Tab-separated table of C-alpha atoms and ligand atoms in Angstrom:
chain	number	residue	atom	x	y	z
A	1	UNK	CA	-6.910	22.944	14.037
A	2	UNK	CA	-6.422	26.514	14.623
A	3	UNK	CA	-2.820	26.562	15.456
A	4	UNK	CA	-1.295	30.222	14.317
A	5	UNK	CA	1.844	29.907	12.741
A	6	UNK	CA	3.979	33.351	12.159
A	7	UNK	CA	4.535	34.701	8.482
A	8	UNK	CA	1.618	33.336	7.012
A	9	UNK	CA	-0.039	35.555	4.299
A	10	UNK	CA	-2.548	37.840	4.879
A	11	UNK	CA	-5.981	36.779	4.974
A	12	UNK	CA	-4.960	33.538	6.167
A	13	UNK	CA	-8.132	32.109	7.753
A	14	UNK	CA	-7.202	28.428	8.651
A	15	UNK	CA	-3.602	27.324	9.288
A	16	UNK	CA	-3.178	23.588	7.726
A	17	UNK	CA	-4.669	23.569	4.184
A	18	UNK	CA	-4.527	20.441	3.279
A	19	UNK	CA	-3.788	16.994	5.509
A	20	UNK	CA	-2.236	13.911	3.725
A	21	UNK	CA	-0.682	10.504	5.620
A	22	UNK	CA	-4.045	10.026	8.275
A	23	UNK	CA	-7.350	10.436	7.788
A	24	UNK	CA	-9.008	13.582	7.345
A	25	UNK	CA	-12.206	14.743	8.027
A	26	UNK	CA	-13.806	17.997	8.556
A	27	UNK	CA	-13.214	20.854	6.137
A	28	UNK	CA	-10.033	18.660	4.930
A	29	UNK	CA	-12.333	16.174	3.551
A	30	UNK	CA	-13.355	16.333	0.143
A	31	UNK	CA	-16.742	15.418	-1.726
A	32	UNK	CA	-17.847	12.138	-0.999
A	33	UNK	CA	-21.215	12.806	0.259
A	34	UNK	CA	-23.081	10.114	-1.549
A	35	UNK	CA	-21.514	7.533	-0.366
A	36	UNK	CA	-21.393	8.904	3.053
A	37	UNK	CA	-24.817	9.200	3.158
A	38	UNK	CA	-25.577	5.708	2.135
A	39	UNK	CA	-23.113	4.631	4.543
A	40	UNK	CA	-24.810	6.712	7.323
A	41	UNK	CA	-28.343	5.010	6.009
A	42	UNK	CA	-26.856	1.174	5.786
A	43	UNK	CA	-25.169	1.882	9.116
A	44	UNK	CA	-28.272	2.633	11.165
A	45	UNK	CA	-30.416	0.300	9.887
A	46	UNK	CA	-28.885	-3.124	10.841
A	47	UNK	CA	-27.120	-3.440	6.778
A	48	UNK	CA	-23.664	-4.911	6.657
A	49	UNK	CA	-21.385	-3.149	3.721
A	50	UNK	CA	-18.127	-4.134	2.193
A	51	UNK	CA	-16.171	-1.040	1.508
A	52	UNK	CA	-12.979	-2.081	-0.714
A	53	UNK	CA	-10.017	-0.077	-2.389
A	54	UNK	CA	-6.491	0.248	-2.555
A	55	UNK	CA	-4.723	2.277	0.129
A	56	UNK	CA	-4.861	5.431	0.368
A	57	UNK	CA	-8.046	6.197	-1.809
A	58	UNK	CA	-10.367	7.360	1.681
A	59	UNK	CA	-11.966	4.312	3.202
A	60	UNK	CA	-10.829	5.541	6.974
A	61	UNK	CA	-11.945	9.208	6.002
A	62	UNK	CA	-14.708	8.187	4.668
A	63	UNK	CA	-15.592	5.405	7.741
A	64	UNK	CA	-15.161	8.528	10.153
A	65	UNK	CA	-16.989	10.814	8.683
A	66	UNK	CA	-19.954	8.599	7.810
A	67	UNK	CA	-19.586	7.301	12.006
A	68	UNK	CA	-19.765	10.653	12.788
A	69	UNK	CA	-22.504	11.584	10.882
A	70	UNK	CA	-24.622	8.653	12.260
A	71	UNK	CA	-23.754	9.311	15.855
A	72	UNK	CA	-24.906	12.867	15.430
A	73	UNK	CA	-27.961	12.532	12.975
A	74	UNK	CA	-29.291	9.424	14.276
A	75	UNK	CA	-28.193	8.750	17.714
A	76	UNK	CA	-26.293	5.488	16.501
A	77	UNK	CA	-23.893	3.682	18.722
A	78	UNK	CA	-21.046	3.286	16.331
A	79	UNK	CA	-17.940	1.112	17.019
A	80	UNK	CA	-14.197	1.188	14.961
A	81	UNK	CA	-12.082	-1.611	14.981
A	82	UNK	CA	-8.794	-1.298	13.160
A	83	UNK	CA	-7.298	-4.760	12.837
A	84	UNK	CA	-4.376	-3.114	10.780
A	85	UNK	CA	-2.132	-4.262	13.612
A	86	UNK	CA	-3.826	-7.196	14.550
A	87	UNK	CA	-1.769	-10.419	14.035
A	88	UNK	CA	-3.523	-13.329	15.080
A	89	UNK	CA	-7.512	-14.412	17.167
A	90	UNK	CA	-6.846	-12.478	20.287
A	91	UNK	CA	-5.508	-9.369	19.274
A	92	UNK	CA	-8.325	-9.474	17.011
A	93	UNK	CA	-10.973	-10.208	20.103
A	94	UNK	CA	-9.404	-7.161	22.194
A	95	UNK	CA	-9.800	-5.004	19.380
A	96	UNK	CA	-13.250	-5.473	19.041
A	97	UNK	CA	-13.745	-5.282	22.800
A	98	UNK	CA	-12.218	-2.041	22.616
A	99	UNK	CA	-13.947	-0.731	19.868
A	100	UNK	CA	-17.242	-1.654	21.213
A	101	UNK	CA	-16.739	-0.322	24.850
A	102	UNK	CA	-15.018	2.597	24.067
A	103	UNK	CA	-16.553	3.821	20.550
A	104	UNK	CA	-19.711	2.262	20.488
A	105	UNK	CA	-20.989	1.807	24.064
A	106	UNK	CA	-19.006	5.027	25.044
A	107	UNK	CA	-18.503	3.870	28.368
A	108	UNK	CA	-16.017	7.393	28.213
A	109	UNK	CA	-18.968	9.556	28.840
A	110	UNK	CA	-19.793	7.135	31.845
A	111	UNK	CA	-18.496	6.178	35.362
A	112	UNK	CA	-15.844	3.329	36.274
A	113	UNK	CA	-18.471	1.459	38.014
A	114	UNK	CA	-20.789	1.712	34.341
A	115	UNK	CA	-17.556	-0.141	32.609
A	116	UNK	CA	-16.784	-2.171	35.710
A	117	UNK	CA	-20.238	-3.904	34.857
A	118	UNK	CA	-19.798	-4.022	31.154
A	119	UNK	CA	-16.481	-5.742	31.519
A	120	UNK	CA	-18.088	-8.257	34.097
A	121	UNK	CA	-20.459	-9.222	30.882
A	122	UNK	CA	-17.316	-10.500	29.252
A	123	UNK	CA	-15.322	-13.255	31.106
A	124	UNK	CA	-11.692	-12.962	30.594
A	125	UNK	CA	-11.489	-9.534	29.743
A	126	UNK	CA	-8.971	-6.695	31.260
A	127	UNK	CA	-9.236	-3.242	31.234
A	128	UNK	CA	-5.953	-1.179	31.668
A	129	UNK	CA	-6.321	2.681	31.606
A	130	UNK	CA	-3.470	4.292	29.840
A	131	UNK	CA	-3.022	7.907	29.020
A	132	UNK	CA	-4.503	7.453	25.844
A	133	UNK	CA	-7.731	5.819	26.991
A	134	UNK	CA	-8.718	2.316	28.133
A	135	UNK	CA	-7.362	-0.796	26.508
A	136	UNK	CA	-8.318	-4.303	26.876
A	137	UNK	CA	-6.177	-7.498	27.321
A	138	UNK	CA	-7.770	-11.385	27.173
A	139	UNK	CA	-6.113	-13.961	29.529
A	140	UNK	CA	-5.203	-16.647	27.844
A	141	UNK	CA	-6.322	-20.181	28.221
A	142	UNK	CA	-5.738	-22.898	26.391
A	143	UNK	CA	-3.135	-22.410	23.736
A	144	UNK	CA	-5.655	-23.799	20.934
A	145	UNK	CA	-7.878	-21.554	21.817
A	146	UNK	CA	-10.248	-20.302	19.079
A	147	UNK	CA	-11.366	-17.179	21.092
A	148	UNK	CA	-14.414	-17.564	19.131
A	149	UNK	CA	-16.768	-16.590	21.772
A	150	UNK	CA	-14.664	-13.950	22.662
A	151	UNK	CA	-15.180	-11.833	19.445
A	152	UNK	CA	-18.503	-12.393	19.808
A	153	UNK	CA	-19.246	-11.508	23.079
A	154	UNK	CA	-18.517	-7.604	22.630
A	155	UNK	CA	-20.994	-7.624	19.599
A	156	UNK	CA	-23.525	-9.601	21.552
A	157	UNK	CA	-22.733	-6.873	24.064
A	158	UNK	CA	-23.554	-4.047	21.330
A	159	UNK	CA	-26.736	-5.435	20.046
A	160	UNK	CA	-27.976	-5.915	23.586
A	161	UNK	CA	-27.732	-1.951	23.724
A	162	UNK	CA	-29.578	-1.581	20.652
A	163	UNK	CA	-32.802	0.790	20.759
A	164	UNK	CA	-35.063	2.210	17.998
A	165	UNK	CA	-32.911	5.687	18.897
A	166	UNK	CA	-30.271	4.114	18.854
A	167	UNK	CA	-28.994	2.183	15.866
A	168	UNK	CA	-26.293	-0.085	16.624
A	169	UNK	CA	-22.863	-0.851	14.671
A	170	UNK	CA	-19.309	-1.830	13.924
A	171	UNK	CA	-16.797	-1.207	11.767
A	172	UNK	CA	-13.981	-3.569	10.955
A	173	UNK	CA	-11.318	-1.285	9.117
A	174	UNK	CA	-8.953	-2.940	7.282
A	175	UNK	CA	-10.378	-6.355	7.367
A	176	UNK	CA	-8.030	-7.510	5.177
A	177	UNK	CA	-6.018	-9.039	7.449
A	178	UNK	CA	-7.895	-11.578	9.095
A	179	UNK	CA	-7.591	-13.336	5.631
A	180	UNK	CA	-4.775	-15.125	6.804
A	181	UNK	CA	-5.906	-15.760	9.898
A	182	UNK	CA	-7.622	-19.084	10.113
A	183	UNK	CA	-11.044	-19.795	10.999
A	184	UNK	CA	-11.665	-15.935	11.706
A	185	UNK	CA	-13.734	-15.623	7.937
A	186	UNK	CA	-16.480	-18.272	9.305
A	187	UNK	CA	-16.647	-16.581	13.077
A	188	UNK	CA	-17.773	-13.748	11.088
A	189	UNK	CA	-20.293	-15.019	9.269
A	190	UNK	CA	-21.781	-16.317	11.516
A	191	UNK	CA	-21.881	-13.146	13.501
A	192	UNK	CA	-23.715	-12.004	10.500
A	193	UNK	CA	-26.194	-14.858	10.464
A	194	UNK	CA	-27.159	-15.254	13.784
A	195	UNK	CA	-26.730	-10.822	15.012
A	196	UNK	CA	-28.519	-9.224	12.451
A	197	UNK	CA	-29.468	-6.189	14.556
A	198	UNK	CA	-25.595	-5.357	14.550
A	199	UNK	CA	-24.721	-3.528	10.884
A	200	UNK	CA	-21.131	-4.691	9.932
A	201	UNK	CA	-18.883	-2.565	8.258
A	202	UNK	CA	-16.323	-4.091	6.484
A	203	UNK	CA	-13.509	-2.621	4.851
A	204	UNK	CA	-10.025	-3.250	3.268
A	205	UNK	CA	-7.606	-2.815	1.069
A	206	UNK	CA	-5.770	-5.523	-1.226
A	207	UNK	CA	-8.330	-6.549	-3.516
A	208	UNK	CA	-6.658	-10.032	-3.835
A	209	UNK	CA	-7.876	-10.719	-0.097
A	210	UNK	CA	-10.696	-9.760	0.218
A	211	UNK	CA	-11.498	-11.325	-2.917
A	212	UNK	CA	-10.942	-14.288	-1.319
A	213	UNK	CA	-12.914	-13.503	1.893
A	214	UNK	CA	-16.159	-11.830	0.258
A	215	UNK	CA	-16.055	-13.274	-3.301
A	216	UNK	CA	-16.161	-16.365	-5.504
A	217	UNK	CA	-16.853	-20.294	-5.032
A	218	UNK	CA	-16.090	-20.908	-1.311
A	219	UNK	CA	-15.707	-17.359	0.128
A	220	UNK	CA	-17.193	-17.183	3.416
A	221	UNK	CA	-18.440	-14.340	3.637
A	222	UNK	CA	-19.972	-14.240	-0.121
A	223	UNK	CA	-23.346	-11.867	-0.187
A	224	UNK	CA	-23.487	-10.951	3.368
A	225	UNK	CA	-22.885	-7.318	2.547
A	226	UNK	CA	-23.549	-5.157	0.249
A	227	UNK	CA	-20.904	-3.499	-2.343
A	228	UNK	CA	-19.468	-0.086	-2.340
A	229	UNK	CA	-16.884	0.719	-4.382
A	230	UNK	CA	-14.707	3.565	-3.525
A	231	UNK	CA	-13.314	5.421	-6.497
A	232	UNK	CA	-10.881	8.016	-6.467
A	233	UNK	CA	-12.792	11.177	-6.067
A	234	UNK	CA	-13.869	12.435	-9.229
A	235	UNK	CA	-11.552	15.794	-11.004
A	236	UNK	CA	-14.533	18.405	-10.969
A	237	UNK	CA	-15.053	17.894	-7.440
A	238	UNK	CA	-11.704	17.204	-6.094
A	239	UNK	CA	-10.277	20.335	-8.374
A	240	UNK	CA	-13.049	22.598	-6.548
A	241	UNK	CA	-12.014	21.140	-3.299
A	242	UNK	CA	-8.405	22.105	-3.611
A	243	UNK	CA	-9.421	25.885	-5.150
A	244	UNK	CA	-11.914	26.048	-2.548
A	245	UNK	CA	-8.957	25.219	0.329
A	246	UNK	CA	-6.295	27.638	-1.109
A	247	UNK	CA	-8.988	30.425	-1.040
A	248	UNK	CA	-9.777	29.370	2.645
A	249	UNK	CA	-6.150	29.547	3.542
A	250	UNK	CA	-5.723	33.007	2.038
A	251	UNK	CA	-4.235	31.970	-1.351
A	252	UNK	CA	-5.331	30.834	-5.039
A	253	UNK	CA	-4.761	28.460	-7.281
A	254	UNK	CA	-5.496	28.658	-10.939
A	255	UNK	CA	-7.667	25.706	-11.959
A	256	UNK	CA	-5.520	24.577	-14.798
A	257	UNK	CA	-3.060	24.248	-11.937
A	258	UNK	CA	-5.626	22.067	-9.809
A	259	UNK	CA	-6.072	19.862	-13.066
A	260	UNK	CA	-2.340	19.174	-13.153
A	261	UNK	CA	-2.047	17.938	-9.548
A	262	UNK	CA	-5.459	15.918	-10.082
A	263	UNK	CA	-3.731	14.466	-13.447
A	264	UNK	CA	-0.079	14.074	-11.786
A	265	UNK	CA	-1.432	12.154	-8.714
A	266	UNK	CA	-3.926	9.752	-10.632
A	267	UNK	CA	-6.734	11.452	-8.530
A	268	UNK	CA	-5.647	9.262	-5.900
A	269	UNK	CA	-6.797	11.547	-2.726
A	270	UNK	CA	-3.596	11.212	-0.092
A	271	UNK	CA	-1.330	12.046	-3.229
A	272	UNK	CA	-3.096	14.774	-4.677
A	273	UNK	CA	-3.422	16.491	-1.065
A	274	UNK	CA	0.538	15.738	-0.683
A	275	UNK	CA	1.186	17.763	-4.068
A	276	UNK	CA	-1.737	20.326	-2.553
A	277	UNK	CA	0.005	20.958	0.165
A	278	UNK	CA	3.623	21.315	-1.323
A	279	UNK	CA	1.872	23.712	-3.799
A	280	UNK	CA	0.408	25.526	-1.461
A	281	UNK	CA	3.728	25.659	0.489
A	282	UNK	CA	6.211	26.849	-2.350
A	283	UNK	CA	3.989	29.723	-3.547
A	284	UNK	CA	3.090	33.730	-2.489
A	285	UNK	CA	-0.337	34.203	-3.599
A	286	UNK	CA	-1.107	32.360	-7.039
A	287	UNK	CA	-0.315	28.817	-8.063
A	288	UNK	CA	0.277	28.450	-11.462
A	289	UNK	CA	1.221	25.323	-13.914
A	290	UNK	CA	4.609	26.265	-13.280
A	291	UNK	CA	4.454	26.126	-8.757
A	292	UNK	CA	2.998	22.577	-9.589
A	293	UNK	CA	5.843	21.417	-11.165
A	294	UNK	CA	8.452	23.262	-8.803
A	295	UNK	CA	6.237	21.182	-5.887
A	296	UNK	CA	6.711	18.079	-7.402
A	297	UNK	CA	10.092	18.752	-7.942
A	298	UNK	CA	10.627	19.476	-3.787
A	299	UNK	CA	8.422	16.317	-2.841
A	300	UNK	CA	10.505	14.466	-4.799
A	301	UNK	CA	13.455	15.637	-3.820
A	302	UNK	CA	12.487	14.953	-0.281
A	303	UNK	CA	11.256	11.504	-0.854
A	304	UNK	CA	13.663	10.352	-3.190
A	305	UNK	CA	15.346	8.022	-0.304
A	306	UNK	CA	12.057	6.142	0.539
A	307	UNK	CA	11.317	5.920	-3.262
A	308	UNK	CA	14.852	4.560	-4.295
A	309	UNK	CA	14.259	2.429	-1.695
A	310	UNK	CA	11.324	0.852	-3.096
A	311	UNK	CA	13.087	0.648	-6.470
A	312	UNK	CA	15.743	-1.301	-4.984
A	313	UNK	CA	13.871	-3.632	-3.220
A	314	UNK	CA	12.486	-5.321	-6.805
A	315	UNK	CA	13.997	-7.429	-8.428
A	316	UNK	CA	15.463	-6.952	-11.726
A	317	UNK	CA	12.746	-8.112	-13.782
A	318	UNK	CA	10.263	-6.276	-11.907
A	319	UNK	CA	12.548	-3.232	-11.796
A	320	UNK	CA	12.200	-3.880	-16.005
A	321	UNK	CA	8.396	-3.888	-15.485
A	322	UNK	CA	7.457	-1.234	-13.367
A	323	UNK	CA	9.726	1.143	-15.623
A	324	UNK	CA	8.042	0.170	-18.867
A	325	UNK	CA	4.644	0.700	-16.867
A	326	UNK	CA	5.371	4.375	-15.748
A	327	UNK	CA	3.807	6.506	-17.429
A	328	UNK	CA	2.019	4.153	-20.253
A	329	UNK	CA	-0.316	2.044	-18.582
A	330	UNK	CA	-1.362	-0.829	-20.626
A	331	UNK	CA	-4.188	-3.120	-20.775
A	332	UNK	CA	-2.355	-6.232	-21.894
A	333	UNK	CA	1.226	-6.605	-20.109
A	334	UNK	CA	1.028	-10.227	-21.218
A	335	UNK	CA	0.895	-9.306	-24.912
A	336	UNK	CA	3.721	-8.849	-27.177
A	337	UNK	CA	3.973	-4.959	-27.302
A	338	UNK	CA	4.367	-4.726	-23.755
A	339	UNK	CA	6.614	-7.447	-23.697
A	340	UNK	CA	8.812	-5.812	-26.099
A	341	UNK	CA	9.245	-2.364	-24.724
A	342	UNK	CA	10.264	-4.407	-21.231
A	343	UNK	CA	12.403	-6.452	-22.811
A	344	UNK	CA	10.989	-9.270	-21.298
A	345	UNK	CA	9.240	-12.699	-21.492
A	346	UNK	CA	5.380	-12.847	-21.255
A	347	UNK	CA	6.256	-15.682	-18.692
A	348	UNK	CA	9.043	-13.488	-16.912
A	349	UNK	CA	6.457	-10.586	-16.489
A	350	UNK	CA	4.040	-12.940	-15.311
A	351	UNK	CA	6.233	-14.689	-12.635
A	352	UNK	CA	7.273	-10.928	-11.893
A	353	UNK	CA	3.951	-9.321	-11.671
A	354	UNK	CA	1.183	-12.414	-10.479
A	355	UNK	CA	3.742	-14.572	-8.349
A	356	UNK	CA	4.345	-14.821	-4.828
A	357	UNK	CA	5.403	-11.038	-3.563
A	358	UNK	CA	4.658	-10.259	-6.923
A	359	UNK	CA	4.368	-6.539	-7.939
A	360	UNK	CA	0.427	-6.787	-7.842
A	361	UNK	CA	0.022	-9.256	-4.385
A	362	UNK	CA	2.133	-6.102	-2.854
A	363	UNK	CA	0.328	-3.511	-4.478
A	364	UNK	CA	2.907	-1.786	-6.785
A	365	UNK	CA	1.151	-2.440	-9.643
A	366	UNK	CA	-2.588	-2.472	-10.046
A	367	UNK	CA	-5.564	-3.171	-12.767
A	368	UNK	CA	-7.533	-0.301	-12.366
A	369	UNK	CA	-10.429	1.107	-15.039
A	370	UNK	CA	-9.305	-1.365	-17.392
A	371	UNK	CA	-5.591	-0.925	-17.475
A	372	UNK	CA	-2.432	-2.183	-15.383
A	373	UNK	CA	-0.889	0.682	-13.920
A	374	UNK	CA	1.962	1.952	-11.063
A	375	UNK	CA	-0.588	2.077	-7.706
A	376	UNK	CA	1.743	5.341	-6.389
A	377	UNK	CA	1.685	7.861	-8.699
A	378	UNK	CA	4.890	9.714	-6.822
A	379	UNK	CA	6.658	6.756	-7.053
A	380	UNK	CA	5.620	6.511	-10.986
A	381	UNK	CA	7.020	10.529	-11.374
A	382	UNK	CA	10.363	9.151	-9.644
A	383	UNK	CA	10.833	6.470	-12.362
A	384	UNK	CA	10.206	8.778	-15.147
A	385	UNK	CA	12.461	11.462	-14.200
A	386	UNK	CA	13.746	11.324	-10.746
A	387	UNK	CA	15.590	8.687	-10.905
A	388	UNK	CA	18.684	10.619	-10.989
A	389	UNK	CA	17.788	12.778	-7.824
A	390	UNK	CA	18.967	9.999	-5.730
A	391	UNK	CA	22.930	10.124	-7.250
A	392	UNK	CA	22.776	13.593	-6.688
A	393	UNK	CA	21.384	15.116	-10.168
A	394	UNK	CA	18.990	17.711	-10.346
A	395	UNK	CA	15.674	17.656	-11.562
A	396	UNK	CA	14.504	20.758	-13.721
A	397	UNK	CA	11.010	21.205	-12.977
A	398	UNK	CA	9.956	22.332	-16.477
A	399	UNK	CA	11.005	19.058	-17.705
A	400	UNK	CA	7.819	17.552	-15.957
A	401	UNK	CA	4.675	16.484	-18.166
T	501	LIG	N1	-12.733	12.778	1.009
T	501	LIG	C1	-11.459	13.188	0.915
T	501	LIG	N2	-11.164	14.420	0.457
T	501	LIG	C2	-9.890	14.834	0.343
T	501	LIG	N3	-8.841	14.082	0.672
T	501	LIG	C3	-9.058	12.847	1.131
T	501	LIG	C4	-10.375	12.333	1.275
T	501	LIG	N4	-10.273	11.079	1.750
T	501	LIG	C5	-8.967	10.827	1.887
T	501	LIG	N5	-8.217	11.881	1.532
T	501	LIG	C6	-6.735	11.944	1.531
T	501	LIG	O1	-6.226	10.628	1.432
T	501	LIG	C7	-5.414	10.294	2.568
T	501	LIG	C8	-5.642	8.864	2.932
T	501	LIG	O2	-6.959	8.701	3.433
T	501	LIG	P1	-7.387	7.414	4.256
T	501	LIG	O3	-8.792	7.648	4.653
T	501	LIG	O4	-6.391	7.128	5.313
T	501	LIG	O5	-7.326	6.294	3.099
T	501	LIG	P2	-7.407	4.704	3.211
T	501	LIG	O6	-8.074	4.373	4.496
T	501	LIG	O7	-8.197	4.287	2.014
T	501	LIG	O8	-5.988	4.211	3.123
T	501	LIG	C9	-5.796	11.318	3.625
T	501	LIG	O9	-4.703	11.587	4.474
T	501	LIG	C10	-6.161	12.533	2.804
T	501	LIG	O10	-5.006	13.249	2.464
T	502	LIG	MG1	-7.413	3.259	6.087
């Protein structure tokens, strides 16, 4: 992280102030240290935790850290799947395979011969060494297979190397997507009823599905983990975070200034970094009100393609809603009120917002602390005033709330 770049200001201790787009940890990761150390507690003693918020909020920061911590603290074999890119049973299987041989059982550290034997413990499994590390391919039988066992087998595998030093678990990041995949909720639970020792860590985003994997009549995996929601980080501590990294990186910012990004961004962590960081980029030595506004001015500018884009692909109607949402969330967009300032039919913004692809199924809009509002706060900013930015107007930054 301590790449020197030329011109910087003086005093500059640490080159990258703030990270947004992948997960952070380290000093770019903010205050979440309760929940990381219940995580750190739930994942070293055989708990399983569900872990759910929209995109973007900090689950994989927070999962990392949290790992971290546990591998350090308390000797505990931790494994991360990401089934983000997972599309159906197998890919799902070598995922886990991977996650437990190389995170978990961090055969890494050890010789060819150690994963030579590991691998022989589960049939049908390949290892291929690429630059990046080891990856694992299944052979496939039977095209019915289930490749029950083999999802399994790895976790078998992982609480077989449990010892009271070391605590054993896995992580399933963004387990949201093996809601469509069937059969896959029920091979999980019964993973969880039959391998305690193992603590599963599930997590994922689009609260619709996981709803329907974790809660309700007929969810299958109803009350085998425990709840923890994941807020967005709260303004004292996220303001002190982002005074705390301009001063690391040689440079202030004024704290009505922090206020304004939290308030801008929703709080949402990625976004406020992303307004951080373009802060931190347009100014000398002191952020004011005033560089705020000029930085959301330039990261607007810059994303105005992508977020025209996004505009464009909604329909009319929801191109009606989402602009009578920015900026006034509302608790009722079913009522009369909102449906009025849309211009719309309560049944139009339903079939817009709740139907198939609807705004809220993809995300765009979201009920959040007891109102409907725009999920991306940049994209909100770009309805209320930069809508123009994209036919060439300009955008005068004072003309920013
Ligand atoms: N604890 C934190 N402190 C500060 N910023 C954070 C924190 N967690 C996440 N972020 C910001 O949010 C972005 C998205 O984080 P990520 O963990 O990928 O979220 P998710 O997994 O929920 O989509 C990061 O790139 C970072 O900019
Ligand atoms: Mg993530």
């Amino acid at each position: 992280m301590a790449r020197v770049k030329r011109g910087r200001a003086e005093g500059s201790r640490d080159e990258i102030p703030f990270l947004s787009g992948s997960p952070v940890q380290g000093a770019h990761f903010g205050d979440r240290d309760e929940q990381t150390k219940l995580l750190v507690s739930r994942m070293t003693s055989g708990r399983n935790v569900l872990v759910i918020s929209p995109r973007r909020f900090g689950k994989t920061s927070l999962l990392l850290t949290a790992a971290a911590r546990a591998r350090r603290t308390k000797g505990a074999r931790v494994g991360m799947a990401n089934l983000f890119y997972c599309t159906d049973r197998r890919e799902v299987a070598e995922e886990v395979t991977r996650a437990v041989l190389n995170g978990a059982l961090g055969w890494g550290g050890a010789t060819i011969g150690r994963l030579r034997e590991l691998v022989r413990a589960l049939p049908g499994i390949t290892p291929r060494v690429e630059a990046g590390g080891v990856s694992y391919s299944l052979a496939v039988s039977s095209p019915g297979h289930s490749f029950l066992e083999e999802i399994r087998r790895p976790i078998e595998l992982l609480r077989d190397s449990a010892e009271s030093a070391h605590p054993v678990c896995l992580v399933l990041d963004e387990f949201q997507q093996i809601a469509e995949m069937e059969g896959l909720a029920g091979v999980f639970k019964g993973i969880c009823d039959d391998i305690p020792e193992v603590s599963l860590v599930f997590s994922g985003s689009h609260r619709h599905l996981m709803a329907v994997l974790f809660e309700g009549a007929g969810a299958a995996l109803k009350n085998v983990a425990e709840p923890l929601g994941l807020d967005v980080i709260p303004e004292p501590e996220m303001t002190a975070f982002l005074r705390s990294r301009f001063e690391a990186c040689g440079k202030q910012l004024t704290s009505g200034a922090a206020s304004l990004i939290y308030e801008l961004m929703g709080g949402i962590p990625h976004f406020v970094q992303l307004l951080a960081g373009a802060t931190f980029d347009v100014v000398e030595a002191v952020a004011d009100e005033a560089t705020v506004r000029e930085a959301l001015v330039v990261v607007l500018s810059r994303q105005r393609a992508l977020l025209a884009q996004g505009y464009e692909d909604m329909s009319p109607t929801q191109r009606k809603v989402v602009r009578a949402l920015a900026g006034v969330p509302d608790s009722e967009i079913q009522g009369v009120d909102f449906g009025r300032r849309a211009g719309l039919a309560a049944s139009s913004i339903q079939a817009a917002v709740k139907g198939r692809r609807g705004l809220e199924e993809r995300e765009v809009v979201a009920f959040q602390r007891g109102q409907w509002r725009l999920a991306d706060p940049l994209f909100e900013r770009f309805l209320l005033y930069g809508l123009g930015l994209d036919l060439g107007e300009s955008l005068n930054p004072a003309d920013i709330r």
